[in-house]
């Protein structure tokens, strides 16, 4: 089993993800440079947070044209596990690997804070170690995290249980007050139909150790490890 | 070459006639226009410290753990286990007043470069901000711009912004303060210094192309702001945090190459200052060919190229003939680079343009501006503002509404809106986030942690600069002690009015006296810093404002303490004593609209004793919560411990001082702690043994804050007032 963390120019959570996987969970992990064209040998690719290419033009818009992305798309189309965190999620929507878009937070400001999110679907490679309805404490830090999609896309997402996490209050209630950025349906993270591509705005790599205030982020990475180790889940077509 | 004399060019460049004459006399010839321009920026206050150099020498800068004191790009201390901490604070006041967003952003970019120039990875940013009257539209515009700019640059470059202060006062109307502090971490033996050595070694300029932005910025920073300053917007640089991020990573890779001799950032006064400073440190010389400098715009003149303050540029000195690996590494990071010159051994700064020598100046003359002695006079108005007759201040029966008003006031209310715009978690080391007395970062690969804070009360310093400066140091140290950290070193930023004004200069002299005394006492040497003079608006100087950035070390990151109460029935103690002091307090300003009296008294011995007791008890795990009692006094500190924990407190204070002094007085050397009842015996006994003044004032209980018969409010009411919603 091997994780690869992609480094774009301007990625800044690349080392945090690498540290979380390699030193906290102790799984084999390596960096993948954005000019790389061959990414064979990996079981899960992480697109980390940050400001790829300065987020100039539009968040994630330039990164999708990065040389490594062709290989990443290839990898995912063959069923490889792909997770995009924060800026990584933005890149996934820009690349068309996940539906919808992430637009400016409703308050028009960058927000960094602890956040509660509720687990909506546990039958995926990314959430199988969670409980349905479980409330996780995973921080957010973004300026463009408002999930947006047209009505039809939203209906499809809901129908196929592609919404994996929603912003909620401490009791797990999905309320407007608990929604930090104005995301439709309080969406914090979604996967594709096939359930091998997952994007989320909260940062699981920031809630891996007790001293950081939460260890709930582990559940997401441990789910992936569990999936890769047991292969017990069958991906949908 | 009589062009300078005829056109009185020195005036345009803000040099004095004396300085102009001295330059020509030292050169033995008349300097040409370009050379005069270089002198103008190098001899500006911003680059030369000509008004303050003599005073700054009085500050303590030595201790066994100091590896690098003032004189380099940043100071360094040794914290053990082969870890070195690098730190520096710098002002970006004038650019931010004129163009708040870019001014603040490039302030962040500039201070970051000072840190990674030394080979250290930047691990934290703190911002000490001062704005004008909260109710003015202009203030709102500047506030949004400055915070937006810090957020834009700091978040993108991936360095957590973990602390600072945001204070509003009419004094800063039109001349806001933006002081940015950066802290870096490097392993022993991996420091790199900005010293140009070795004849014929190559000088490589890397990063952004050079453009016409920021020309004369250093000189601009050394003048008073006026209404016309708006037109100086082109003197403000533009930041590119992506380029900044690539530079950080590339430089941290380059520093490991043995062929890399030196790294230097290109900040104020651009190539002129960075190259001459490097040569001066190396007792060498430099020769540069300006036509090789990658340029953003066509037809730039030699003066524009050499003085440009275009951001995100660095200088690397590389062993002659060994440039290949450096250049290919820079290519990997998609950074532009060009070999623009070489190190010489003739002590001259030689500038060529298209192979013609256009300027040739002795390095030593450039970096040693003649110092100026200024007139020092105690301001005549001071005795008037120091008058405060408590008899004339009304004492109330019920302080509920007053506490609500205080909590909702601009300087005491929640700063969540500010720090939530900063990514304070990136790098995943932040174990005490912003909002506490100090922020704490763990150090990966070690049990140690760093505590960081900034302090500086301009109002105290206005009333008594010596005392205000001592208090700033004592409070910074107290903030760290409340988190369990031992204070180790200081970086400072001295924000004052024009030195030509004898009042301002007296304030500066007194401040330095106070800082020296307190820093010596706490064994926290000042290892780096910056002076910002000419902070005036329409002829009126700002409050004298020294900002203290302090770092402390926690030996085991598990032994730290936060400000919120932990559980019901814990006992609440006050360490230290409340005296009948209200002078210069936030209470007098907010409730009685008075800025008068003397700042609180400060007994350094007592302060040290209380702080060391607090640290000892935190380390032993006896103290459950600790909170510095400062701005707004005891009532505010108690309210904050309640709000952050959602727990109430029942407090009964036995005291014979006035109720307003008891609740809102800002007596120094006080800490509010809560302790599990079962530890209270040991706790009290140790306090008595150590001679620490201590008083049990109540217990954590319910969901209301009750203080004597004066205050009875629910925690929700406190929270709503504090959060402004």
Coordinates of C-alpha atoms in Angstrom, one line a residue, chain A residues 67-169:
Chain A
X67 CA 1.3 18.0 -16.2
X68 CA 0.7 15.5 -13.4
X69 CA -3.1 15.9 -13.7
X70 CA -3.3 13.8 -16.9
X71 CA -1.8 10.9 -15.0
X72 CA -4.1 11.5 -12.0
X73 CA -7.2 11.5 -14.2
X74 CA -6.0 8.2 -15.8
X75 CA -5.3 6.7 -12.4
X76 CA -8.8 7.6 -11.1
X77 CA -10.6 6.5 -14.3
X78 CA -9.1 3.0 -13.6
X79 CA -10.6 3.1 -10.2
X80 CA -7.7 4.4 -8.1
X81 CA -8.5 6.2 -4.9
X82 CA -8.3 9.9 -5.2
X83 CA -8.9 12.4 -2.3
X84 CA -8.8 16.2 -2.7
X85 CA -8.7 18.3 0.5
X86 CA -9.6 22.0 0.4
X87 CA -7.7 23.3 -2.6
X88 CA -7.5 19.7 -3.8
X89 CA -11.4 19.5 -3.8
X90 CA -11.4 22.8 -5.8
X91 CA -9.1 21.2 -8.3
X92 CA -11.3 18.1 -8.6
X93 CA -14.3 20.2 -9.4
X94 CA -12.3 22.3 -11.9
X95 CA -11.1 19.1 -13.6
X96 CA -14.6 17.8 -13.8
X97 CA -13.8 14.8 -11.7
X98 CA -16.4 15.8 -9.2
X99 CA -19.6 17.8 -10.0
X100 CA -20.4 21.3 -9.0
X101 CA -18.1 24.2 -8.0
X102 CA -16.7 25.9 -4.9
X103 CA -17.3 29.6 -4.9
X104 CA -16.5 32.4 -2.5
X105 CA -17.7 32.0 1.1
X106 CA -20.9 33.8 1.7
X107 CA -19.3 36.2 4.2
X108 CA -16.7 37.1 1.5
X109 CA -13.9 36.4 3.9
X110 CA -11.4 33.6 4.5
X111 CA -12.5 31.5 7.5
X112 CA -10.2 29.4 9.7
X113 CA -11.9 27.6 12.6
X114 CA -12.8 24.3 14.2
X115 CA -15.9 22.8 12.5
X116 CA -18.4 20.0 13.1
X117 CA -19.3 17.8 10.2
X118 CA -21.8 14.9 10.1
X119 CA -21.1 11.6 8.4
X120 CA -23.8 10.9 5.8
X121 CA -22.7 7.7 4.1
X122 CA -20.4 5.1 5.5
X123 CA -20.4 2.8 2.5
X124 CA -17.4 4.3 0.8
X125 CA -13.6 3.8 0.8
X126 CA -13.3 7.1 2.7
X127 CA -15.8 6.7 5.5
X128 CA -16.1 3.0 6.3
X129 CA -14.5 3.5 9.7
X130 CA -17.1 6.1 10.7
X131 CA -20.6 5.7 12.1
X132 CA -23.6 7.0 10.2
X133 CA -24.6 10.3 11.7
X134 CA -21.4 10.6 13.7
X135 CA -20.3 14.1 14.3
X136 CA -16.6 14.8 13.6
X137 CA -14.6 17.8 14.6
X138 CA -12.4 18.7 11.6
X139 CA -11.2 22.3 11.1
X140 CA -11.8 24.4 8.0
X141 CA -9.5 27.1 6.4
X142 CA -10.7 28.5 3.1
X143 CA -11.9 31.5 1.3
X144 CA -13.8 29.7 -1.5
X145 CA -15.6 26.8 0.1
X146 CA -19.2 27.4 -0.7
X147 CA -20.4 24.3 -2.6
X148 CA -22.6 25.1 -5.5
X149 CA -24.3 23.0 -8.1
X150 CA -27.5 23.2 -10.2
X151 CA -30.7 21.6 -8.9
X152 CA -30.4 18.5 -11.1
X153 CA -26.9 17.8 -9.9
X154 CA -27.9 18.3 -6.3
X155 CA -30.8 15.9 -6.7
X156 CA -28.5 13.3 -8.2
X157 CA -25.9 13.7 -5.5
X158 CA -28.6 13.2 -2.8
X159 CA -30.2 10.3 -4.7
X160 CA -26.9 8.4 -5.1
X161 CA -25.8 9.2 -1.5
X162 CA -22.7 11.0 -2.8
X163 CA -22.8 13.6 -0.1
X164 CA -20.4 12.1 2.5
X165 CA -20.2 15.0 5.0
X166 CA -22.4 18.0 5.9
X167 CA -21.6 21.0 8.1
X168 CA -23.6 20.6 11.3
X169 CA -23.7 21.8 14.9

